[in-house]
Amino acid sequence: MSSRWLRWMPAAAMPVVVAAVVLAGPLQATAPVSLPAKTPEQVMALVAGSKVQALSGTVAETVDLGLPQLPAMGAGASSDSPSGAAMDQLLGLLTSPQTVRVYLDGATNQRVQLMNTLAEQDVVRHGNSVWTYNSATNTATSLTLPTTAPAPYATTPKLPGYVGPDTLPLASKAPMVPTPDSPVATPAQLAATILSNLDPSTDVSTGPSLSVAGRDAYQLLLTPRTSATLVGEVRIAVDAATGLPLSVSVQAKGSDGVALSVAFTSIDLTAPPASTFLFTPPPGATVTQMAVPARTSPLKTLPATPAGPQLPADPTTSGTGWATIVATPAGSVQASLLDSAALAQLLQDVPGGRVLETSLFTALVTTDGRLFVGAVPLAALQAAAASQ
Amino acid sequence: MSGQFAIETHTLTKQFGAQTAVNGLDLDVPTGAVFGFLGPNGSGKTTTIRMLLGLAAASSGTAAVLGRPMPRELDAVLPRVGALVEGPAFYPFLSGRDNLLRLDSADPHAPRASRKARVGQALERVGLSPAASKKVKAYSLGMKQRLGLANALLRPRELMVLDEPTNGLDPQGTREVRNLIRSLAAGGTTVFVSSHLLAEVEQICTHAAIMRAGSLVAQGTLAQLRGEGKRTATVLTPDAGAAKSVLARLGLVPDAGIDGEGVADTGFDSTVTAALPADHLVPEAIVAALVADGVRVRGFSVDTGSLEDRFVALTGEGFDVAQ
Amino acid sequence: MPSDPQAADSGSPAPTPTPADSSPQRGTLWPLLASELSVLFRRRRTAAMLATLAAVPVLIAVAVRLTRSTTPGRGPAFLDRITENGLFVVLTALVLCTPLFLPLTVGVTSGDTVAGEAGQGTLRYLLVAPAGRFRLLLVKYVGAAVFAVAATASVIVAGTVAGLLLFPVGQVPLLSGDVVSPWVAEGRILLVGAYVCVSLLGLSAIGLFISTLTDVPVGAMAATVALAIAAQVLDALPQLAWLHPWLFSHYWLGFADLLRQPIEWGSFGSNALLQLGYLAVFGAFAYGRFATKDVLS
Ligand SMILES: Nc1ncnc2c1ncn2[C@@H]1O[C@H](COP(=O)(O)OP(=O)(O)OP(=O)(O)O)[C@@H](O)[C@H]1O
Ligand SMILES: [Mg+2]
C-alpha cells in the first residue's frame, strides 16, 4: 500500500536531513576564504607585529601520534607510585584531546583552565602572583614570581601534575619536537616558539587562506628541507586582522592526517572581566606556598609532580634543526619513571634499550639509563646512542 | 445515514506470512441490522474486525465502514463506532471508572464537559456502578467484559462492533447484553456481533454471516440462512420401530438414533426424526400414513433447520480448529 | 421462534446516534496528555523508581555523615566536598545517577510506552477511541520526557534537602576554584538538572522506537537500557574515537561545564543538538513503524 510507504517517509528523510546538517557545518567552516595575497615574509611580519594583548578563547588540542590507544583513564588510574601516576597523566594528554580555556589581559594577567570531565585545573596569574588550582584534589598552590619574570608567552606556568619536556630531559632547545607542552600552549604561544626558532633548514611558504574560530586567516606552511626528520609539515593559521596565530598543526612525514593540532575553536579579543584574574582559594582547599628559587624558570618549580622525576643533568644535543637529537647522561632516567602501567604498554623493547615510537618523535631509553629524544626515526637515535 | 450498508467489504484479504487468515471477504452489513458474524475458532472473525477498525492493514481488498473507506477515513469513522475487540483490556491498576475516563479522553471528539456524566451512564447501563471505584485487577472476567461494553457505549454510536460480547458473562449478564443489543438496534444502531453462541445469535440477530477458515460461506437474513437448511420431521411415539418403517416406506431416511436405528428410546415415548426434503410430501400426509398403520402418534412436528444445523453443515463437524 | 419475553421492557434507554455530535476539538492534545501523565504517575512502578532515585542522594549524604572520612580524589567526583558543603550531595548523586540510574529508569519508562499498552491490550482500545497513531505517539513521548524531568527533579530535590539537613551550606566552590553564594550555586544546580533532562531526550526517543517494535514491554525496556550501557562502553574505547561525538551518551557528564567559571555553554549546545538529532531520527523511525504497524495484541 502506498500510504504505508508514505508513513515511512519521515523515517527515510530524517537521517538524510540530519546528515545534511551535520555535513553542512564543516563545509561552511572549510569554505574558501579570499584575502589579499601576502608573501610568507609579509605574513611572518604580520605575526611579529601582532598587538593582541587581551583575549578570551577556547583552544582545542588533538593529538594523534599513532600510539596504541589506551583505555580511557578515569579517576584512580592504574599506577600506584606518584611518578607513575604523573606519567599516566602525561600519557593521557598525549593520547586524548584536550580543551583549554585561555584568558589574557596584558602581559601579566593570565588564566588557563584545562577542562577535564567533572574536573578542572586552573593556572591564574595576576601581576607577579600565580595560583594553581586542581579541583579533583581540591589543592591550590601559590607562588610569587620574581619581578624579572620573562614575557608571558614564554612563562605561562605549567599546570599542576604536569610532566613535560622541561621536567623530562627534553629541553626547549629543540622546539620542533612536538612536545606535550601543549596542555597550556595557545596557538599563539606555540607559533611564537616555532617562528622564533626558524632557520634556513625550513622552507616557508603560504597555503590557501582559511577560517579559524570564525576569523579569516592566512596560512603559513613550514616544511623541513631535510629528510632526516619525522616532521612532514607545520601549518600555522594567522589571523588576517590582528596577526594572532589561531592554529598550529603538525603533520608527520608521509601521512595525511594531523598528528598534533592546537587551535582556537572560539576567540574573543575583548578583555576578560578583571575578576577573572583574581583568585582566592576556595574554603576547604589545601593550600601550599611555593618559594621561587632565583634564576630558575617558574616552570620547573611548580609542585606539579610532588614526587615526580627529578631533573636530570644538563642534556646534550647532536644534529641540527629538525633532526636535532637530545641526549642525557647515563643514569638520568630513573626506573620509577617507567613504573607507569600505561607507559609499559607503549614502550617496546629494542636492542640496546626500550623505545617509545610515535609518528612525530622517538624516545629511546638505553639500558644504562640514557635518554635520547628527537623528531627522528629510531635508527637515528640508536646510531646516536652507539656513537656516544 | 450514509448508504445502505454500515459495513461493506470487497475481496478483503489478510495474510499472516504464508497463512491466509481472511480470504477474499465480501461482507455486506445492512444499516440498522443486528448482524451475527459466526465461525469456528480461528476462522478469521477477529482479524476481520481488526481490519474494519483500522487496527490491522488489509493485505488486499477494500473495506468501507459507515460509507467511508477504511482505514483512510479512520478519524472520521471511529468516533461513530463503538467496539469490543477480542475481549476487554484495561489498566489493572486503575479503577473501572478511571479506565473509562482514560479511554474517553483518548477520543479528541469526545466532549470534555460531559465526560464524567457519560462514563457514569455507561457504567450504569452495564450494571457496574457499584464496582466503578474498584481497581480493574479486582474485577472478575464478566465484570471486565461489562466494562468493555461500557467503553463501547461511552457515546451514542451508529455502529457497534462487538467481538464475542457475552464471553464470560453469567446468565443475567448474557440476558442483559441481549437486551442491550436489542435496545441499541431499536435506537437505530447497527450492531455487528461475532459469536459462537448460535442460540444467542438466533435470538437477537436479523442477519448473519458464517466464516470458515477465512472465507465467507454464507450470509443473509436469518430466515434465508435457515431456509436454505433442511427441514426435519419428528414423531413422538411409543411404537418407534413401526414409525421408523412407515417413514422409510414414505421415502424418508430416519436419522441415526442412539440405538443406531433412528430411534431414541425415552421410556414410554420415543422420538423418531427424519430429514424432510423441501419438495417432499406435506407433513399431514406423513401423520395420516403413521396413524393408518396403527402407530400411536403422541406428537409430531416439522422444524425448519436450526442455525446450528446450518452452521455445522457449512463449517464441518470436526472439532479441530482450522490450521 | 423462541423469544425473550423480557426483551420489550429491557429498560435500557435507547441511544440516539446523532451523526458524530463531535464538535471535533481537533488537535487538542491536552486531555489525552493529562490522562497519560496521570496514568504514568499513578503507577506504583513510577513512584518506586522516583523513590529509588531520591534514595541515592539520601544514602550518599547519610553514609558520608556517618563515616565523616573522605579522601580527596577517591570515589565519585565531588564526594570529598560534601562534608564542607551540603550542596555537593546533589552533584555527587548526579554523577552517580547520570550514567546508570537515570538511564535505567528512563529506559524502563520509554521502553514501556507503546509496548506496555500493546502487551496489556489497551493499545487497541486507545486506537479505536480513536486516539490517532501520531497523537498517541506524541503523547507517549512527551510522557516519557516528563518522566525524565521528574526523575532528575527527584534526585535534585532529595539531594538538596538531604544536603541542607545534614551538612553546613556556605559559599560553594566551583570547578574553577571561584566561589559563589549558595543561591547562585542552587541556580547552577538547576541548570545542571536542565542539562541532565536534555541528555535523556535522545534515549527516550530510542526507547520509544524500540517500544513500537514489540508487544513485550520487558523486552523493549531491557533493549533500551542495554543500548544506554553499550553507548557508554563504546564511549570509553579510544579505538572508536571517531564515533564518540555521535553517541547519545557522549555529553552526559558534560554537565560539569555548567560548574565552571565562567559557564562553558559549548557542551550544553552540542548536547542539545545531538539529542535533537536522535529525537528527530528515532522519532521518525518510531512514527514510521507505529503508523504502519498491525495492532494484533
Ligand atoms: N498475530 C497473528 N499472527 C499470525 N497469525 C494470526 C495472528 N492473529 C491471528 N492469526 C491467525 O489468523 C486466523 C484467524 O484468527 P482470528 O483471531 O481472526 O480468529 P477468530 O475467528 O477470531 O477465532 P476465535 O473465535 O477463536 O476468536 C487464525 O488461524 C490465527 O492463527
Ligand atoms: Mg476472535
JSON list of N, CA, C and O in Angstrom, two decimals, chain B residues 148-175:
[
{"chain": "B", "resi": 148, "resn": "GLY", "atom": "N", "xyz": [-15.89, -3.51, 29.28]},
{"chain": "B", "resi": 148, "resn": "GLY", "atom": "CA", "xyz": [-15.58, -3.35, 27.85]},
{"chain": "B", "resi": 148, "resn": "GLY", "atom": "C", "xyz": [-16.80, -2.87, 27.09]},
{"chain": "B", "resi": 148, "resn": "GLY", "atom": "O", "xyz": [-16.70, -2.00, 26.21]},
{"chain": "B", "resi": 149, "resn": "LEU", "atom": "N", "xyz": [-17.93, -3.40, 27.44]},
{"chain": "B", "resi": 149, "resn": "LEU", "atom": "CA", "xyz": [-19.17, -2.96, 26.79]},
{"chain": "B", "resi": 149, "resn": "LEU", "atom": "C", "xyz": [-19.46, -1.51, 27.14]},
{"chain": "B", "resi": 149, "resn": "LEU", "atom": "O", "xyz": [-19.86, -0.71, 26.29]},
{"chain": "B", "resi": 150, "resn": "ALA", "atom": "N", "xyz": [-19.22, -1.16, 28.40]},
{"chain": "B", "resi": 150, "resn": "ALA", "atom": "CA", "xyz": [-19.45, 0.22, 28.82]},
{"chain": "B", "resi": 150, "resn": "ALA", "atom": "C", "xyz": [-18.59, 1.16, 28.00]},
{"chain": "B", "resi": 150, "resn": "ALA", "atom": "O", "xyz": [-19.02, 2.25, 27.59]},
{"chain": "B", "resi": 151, "resn": "ASN", "atom": "N", "xyz": [-17.34, 0.74, 27.72]},
{"chain": "B", "resi": 151, "resn": "ASN", "atom": "CA", "xyz": [-16.45, 1.57, 26.92]},
{"chain": "B", "resi": 151, "resn": "ASN", "atom": "C", "xyz": [-17.03, 1.80, 25.53]},
{"chain": "B", "resi": 151, "resn": "ASN", "atom": "O", "xyz": [-16.99, 2.91, 25.00]},
{"chain": "B", "resi": 152, "resn": "ALA", "atom": "N", "xyz": [-17.63, 0.75, 24.96]},
{"chain": "B", "resi": 152, "resn": "ALA", "atom": "CA", "xyz": [-18.23, 0.91, 23.64]},
{"chain": "B", "resi": 152, "resn": "ALA", "atom": "C", "xyz": [-19.44, 1.82, 23.68]},
{"chain": "B", "resi": 152, "resn": "ALA", "atom": "O", "xyz": [-19.84, 2.39, 22.66]},
{"chain": "B", "resi": 153, "resn": "LEU", "atom": "N", "xyz": [-20.00, 1.97, 24.86]},
{"chain": "B", "resi": 153, "resn": "LEU", "atom": "CA", "xyz": [-21.25, 2.74, 24.98]},
{"chain": "B", "resi": 153, "resn": "LEU", "atom": "C", "xyz": [-21.02, 4.16, 25.47]},
{"chain": "B", "resi": 153, "resn": "LEU", "atom": "O", "xyz": [-21.96, 4.85, 25.84]},
{"chain": "B", "resi": 154, "resn": "LEU", "atom": "N", "xyz": [-19.74, 4.58, 25.48]},
{"chain": "B", "resi": 154, "resn": "LEU", "atom": "CA", "xyz": [-19.46, 5.89, 26.07]},
{"chain": "B", "resi": 154, "resn": "LEU", "atom": "C", "xyz": [-20.16, 7.03, 25.34]},
{"chain": "B", "resi": 154, "resn": "LEU", "atom": "O", "xyz": [-20.47, 8.06, 25.92]},
{"chain": "B", "resi": 155, "resn": "ARG", "atom": "N", "xyz": [-20.38, 6.85, 24.07]},
{"chain": "B", "resi": 155, "resn": "ARG", "atom": "CA", "xyz": [-21.06, 7.88, 23.30]},
{"chain": "B", "resi": 155, "resn": "ARG", "atom": "C", "xyz": [-22.11, 7.22, 22.43]},
{"chain": "B", "resi": 155, "resn": "ARG", "atom": "O", "xyz": [-22.03, 6.02, 22.16]},
{"chain": "B", "resi": 156, "resn": "PRO", "atom": "N", "xyz": [-23.11, 7.96, 21.98]},
{"chain": "B", "resi": 156, "resn": "PRO", "atom": "CA", "xyz": [-24.07, 7.38, 21.04]},
{"chain": "B", "resi": 156, "resn": "PRO", "atom": "C", "xyz": [-23.34, 6.95, 19.78]},
{"chain": "B", "resi": 156, "resn": "PRO", "atom": "O", "xyz": [-22.54, 7.71, 19.25]},
{"chain": "B", "resi": 157, "resn": "ARG", "atom": "N", "xyz": [-23.58, 5.72, 19.37]},
{"chain": "B", "resi": 157, "resn": "ARG", "atom": "CA", "xyz": [-22.82, 5.20, 18.22]},
{"chain": "B", "resi": 157, "resn": "ARG", "atom": "C", "xyz": [-23.77, 4.85, 17.09]},
{"chain": "B", "resi": 157, "resn": "ARG", "atom": "O", "xyz": [-24.91, 4.45, 17.32]},
{"chain": "B", "resi": 158, "resn": "GLU", "atom": "N", "xyz": [-23.27, 4.92, 15.88]},
{"chain": "B", "resi": 158, "resn": "GLU", "atom": "CA", "xyz": [-24.06, 4.48, 14.74]},
{"chain": "B", "resi": 158, "resn": "GLU", "atom": "C", "xyz": [-23.81, 3.02, 14.44]},
{"chain": "B", "resi": 158, "resn": "GLU", "atom": "O", "xyz": [-24.61, 2.35, 13.79]},
{"chain": "B", "resi": 159, "resn": "LEU", "atom": "N", "xyz": [-22.65, 2.55, 14.89]},
{"chain": "B", "resi": 159, "resn": "LEU", "atom": "CA", "xyz": [-22.31, 1.16, 14.66]},
{"chain": "B", "resi": 159, "resn": "LEU", "atom": "C", "xyz": [-21.62, 0.61, 15.89]},
{"chain": "B", "resi": 159, "resn": "LEU", "atom": "O", "xyz": [-20.76, 1.27, 16.47]},
{"chain": "B", "resi": 160, "resn": "MET", "atom": "N", "xyz": [-22.05, -0.57, 16.30]},
{"chain": "B", "resi": 160, "resn": "MET", "atom": "CA", "xyz": [-21.35, -1.24, 17.39]},
{"chain": "B", "resi": 160, "resn": "MET", "atom": "C", "xyz": [-20.72, -2.50, 16.81]},
{"chain": "B", "resi": 160, "resn": "MET", "atom": "O", "xyz": [-21.40, -3.30, 16.16]},
{"chain": "B", "resi": 161, "resn": "VAL", "atom": "N", "xyz": [-19.44, -2.66, 17.06]},
{"chain": "B", "resi": 161, "resn": "VAL", "atom": "CA", "xyz": [-18.76, -3.87, 16.63]},
{"chain": "B", "resi": 161, "resn": "VAL", "atom": "C", "xyz": [-18.39, -4.63, 17.89]},
{"chain": "B", "resi": 161, "resn": "VAL", "atom": "O", "xyz": [-17.56, -4.18, 18.68]},
{"chain": "B", "resi": 162, "resn": "LEU", "atom": "N", "xyz": [-19.04, -5.76, 18.11]},
{"chain": "B", "resi": 162, "resn": "LEU", "atom": "CA", "xyz": [-18.84, -6.48, 19.36]},
{"chain": "B", "resi": 162, "resn": "LEU", "atom": "C", "xyz": [-18.31, -7.87, 19.08]},
{"chain": "B", "resi": 162, "resn": "LEU", "atom": "O", "xyz": [-18.98, -8.69, 18.44]},
{"chain": "B", "resi": 163, "resn": "ASP", "atom": "N", "xyz": [-17.07, -8.09, 19.54]},
{"chain": "B", "resi": 163, "resn": "ASP", "atom": "CA", "xyz": [-16.44, -9.39, 19.32]},
{"chain": "B", "resi": 163, "resn": "ASP", "atom": "C", "xyz": [-16.71, -10.25, 20.55]},
{"chain": "B", "resi": 163, "resn": "ASP", "atom": "O", "xyz": [-16.15, -10.01, 21.62]},
{"chain": "B", "resi": 164, "resn": "GLU", "atom": "N", "xyz": [-17.57, -11.23, 20.40]},
{"chain": "B", "resi": 164, "resn": "GLU", "atom": "CA", "xyz": [-17.93, -12.14, 21.49]},
{"chain": "B", "resi": 164, "resn": "GLU", "atom": "C", "xyz": [-18.29, -11.39, 22.77]},
{"chain": "B", "resi": 164, "resn": "GLU", "atom": "O", "xyz": [-17.62, -11.52, 23.79]},
{"chain": "B", "resi": 165, "resn": "PRO", "atom": "N", "xyz": [-19.38, -10.62, 22.73]},
{"chain": "B", "resi": 165, "resn": "PRO", "atom": "CA", "xyz": [-19.70, -9.76, 23.87]},
{"chain": "B", "resi": 165, "resn": "PRO", "atom": "C", "xyz": [-20.15, -10.52, 25.10]},
{"chain": "B", "resi": 165, "resn": "PRO", "atom": "O", "xyz": [-20.04, -10.00, 26.21]},
{"chain": "B", "resi": 166, "resn": "THR", "atom": "N", "xyz": [-20.63, -11.74, 24.95]},
{"chain": "B", "resi": 166, "resn": "THR", "atom": "CA", "xyz": [-21.16, -12.44, 26.12]},
{"chain": "B", "resi": 166, "resn": "THR", "atom": "C", "xyz": [-20.15, -13.40, 26.72]},
{"chain": "B", "resi": 166, "resn": "THR", "atom": "O", "xyz": [-20.46, -14.13, 27.65]},
{"chain": "B", "resi": 167, "resn": "ASN", "atom": "N", "xyz": [-18.95, -13.40, 26.19]},
{"chain": "B", "resi": 167, "resn": "ASN", "atom": "CA", "xyz": [-17.91, -14.28, 26.70]},
{"chain": "B", "resi": 167, "resn": "ASN", "atom": "C", "xyz": [-17.68, -14.01, 28.19]},
{"chain": "B", "resi": 167, "resn": "ASN", "atom": "O", "xyz": [-17.37, -12.91, 28.60]},
{"chain": "B", "resi": 168, "resn": "GLY", "atom": "N", "xyz": [-17.86, -15.04, 29.00]},
{"chain": "B", "resi": 168, "resn": "GLY", "atom": "CA", "xyz": [-17.58, -14.91, 30.43]},
{"chain": "B", "resi": 168, "resn": "GLY", "atom": "C", "xyz": [-18.71, -14.33, 31.25]},
{"chain": "B", "resi": 168, "resn": "GLY", "atom": "O", "xyz": [-18.54, -14.13, 32.45]},
{"chain": "B", "resi": 169, "resn": "LEU", "atom": "N", "xyz": [-19.83, -14.02, 30.62]},
{"chain": "B", "resi": 169, "resn": "LEU", "atom": "CA", "xyz": [-20.92, -13.42, 31.39]},
{"chain": "B", "resi": 169, "resn": "LEU", "atom": "C", "xyz": [-21.81, -14.49, 32.01]},
{"chain": "B", "resi": 169, "resn": "LEU", "atom": "O", "xyz": [-22.00, -15.57, 31.46]},
{"chain": "B", "resi": 170, "resn": "ASP", "atom": "N", "xyz": [-22.38, -14.14, 33.17]},
{"chain": "B", "resi": 170, "resn": "ASP", "atom": "CA", "xyz": [-23.35, -15.03, 33.81]},
{"chain": "B", "resi": 170, "resn": "ASP", "atom": "C", "xyz": [-24.69, -14.94, 33.06]},
{"chain": "B", "resi": 170, "resn": "ASP", "atom": "O", "xyz": [-24.86, -14.08, 32.20]},
{"chain": "B", "resi": 171, "resn": "PRO", "atom": "N", "xyz": [-25.63, -15.82, 33.36]},
{"chain": "B", "resi": 171, "resn": "PRO", "atom": "CA", "xyz": [-26.91, -15.81, 32.61]},
{"chain": "B", "resi": 171, "resn": "PRO", "atom": "C", "xyz": [-27.59, -14.45, 32.64]},
{"chain": "B", "resi": 171, "resn": "PRO", "atom": "O", "xyz": [-28.09, -13.98, 31.61]},
{"chain": "B", "resi": 172, "resn": "GLN", "atom": "N", "xyz": [-27.56, -13.79, 33.81]},
{"chain": "B", "resi": 172, "resn": "GLN", "atom": "CA", "xyz": [-28.17, -12.46, 33.85]},
{"chain": "B", "resi": 172, "resn": "GLN", "atom": "C", "xyz": [-27.46, -11.51, 32.92]},
{"chain": "B", "resi": 172, "resn": "GLN", "atom": "O", "xyz": [-28.07, -10.74, 32.19]},
{"chain": "B", "resi": 173, "resn": "GLY", "atom": "N", "xyz": [-26.11, -11.58, 32.98]},
{"chain": "B", "resi": 173, "resn": "GLY", "atom": "CA", "xyz": [-25.32, -10.70, 32.13]},
{"chain": "B", "resi": 173, "resn": "GLY", "atom": "C", "xyz": [-25.58, -10.97, 30.67]},
{"chain": "B", "resi": 173, "resn": "GLY", "atom": "O", "xyz": [-25.74, -10.05, 29.87]},
{"chain": "B", "resi": 174, "resn": "THR", "atom": "N", "xyz": [-25.65, -12.25, 30.32]},
{"chain": "B", "resi": 174, "resn": "THR", "atom": "CA", "xyz": [-25.91, -12.61, 28.94]},
{"chain": "B", "resi": 174, "resn": "THR", "atom": "C", "xyz": [-27.24, -12.01, 28.48]},
{"chain": "B", "resi": 174, "resn": "THR", "atom": "O", "xyz": [-27.36, -11.45, 27.40]},
{"chain": "B", "resi": 175, "resn": "ARG", "atom": "N", "xyz": [-28.21, -12.12, 29.38]},
{"chain": "B", "resi": 175, "resn": "ARG", "atom": "CA", "xyz": [-29.52, -11.62, 29.01]},
{"chain": "B", "resi": 175, "resn": "ARG", "atom": "C", "xyz": [-29.51, -10.10, 28.89]},
{"chain": "B", "resi": 175, "resn": "ARG", "atom": "O", "xyz": [-30.11, -9.52, 27.99]}
]
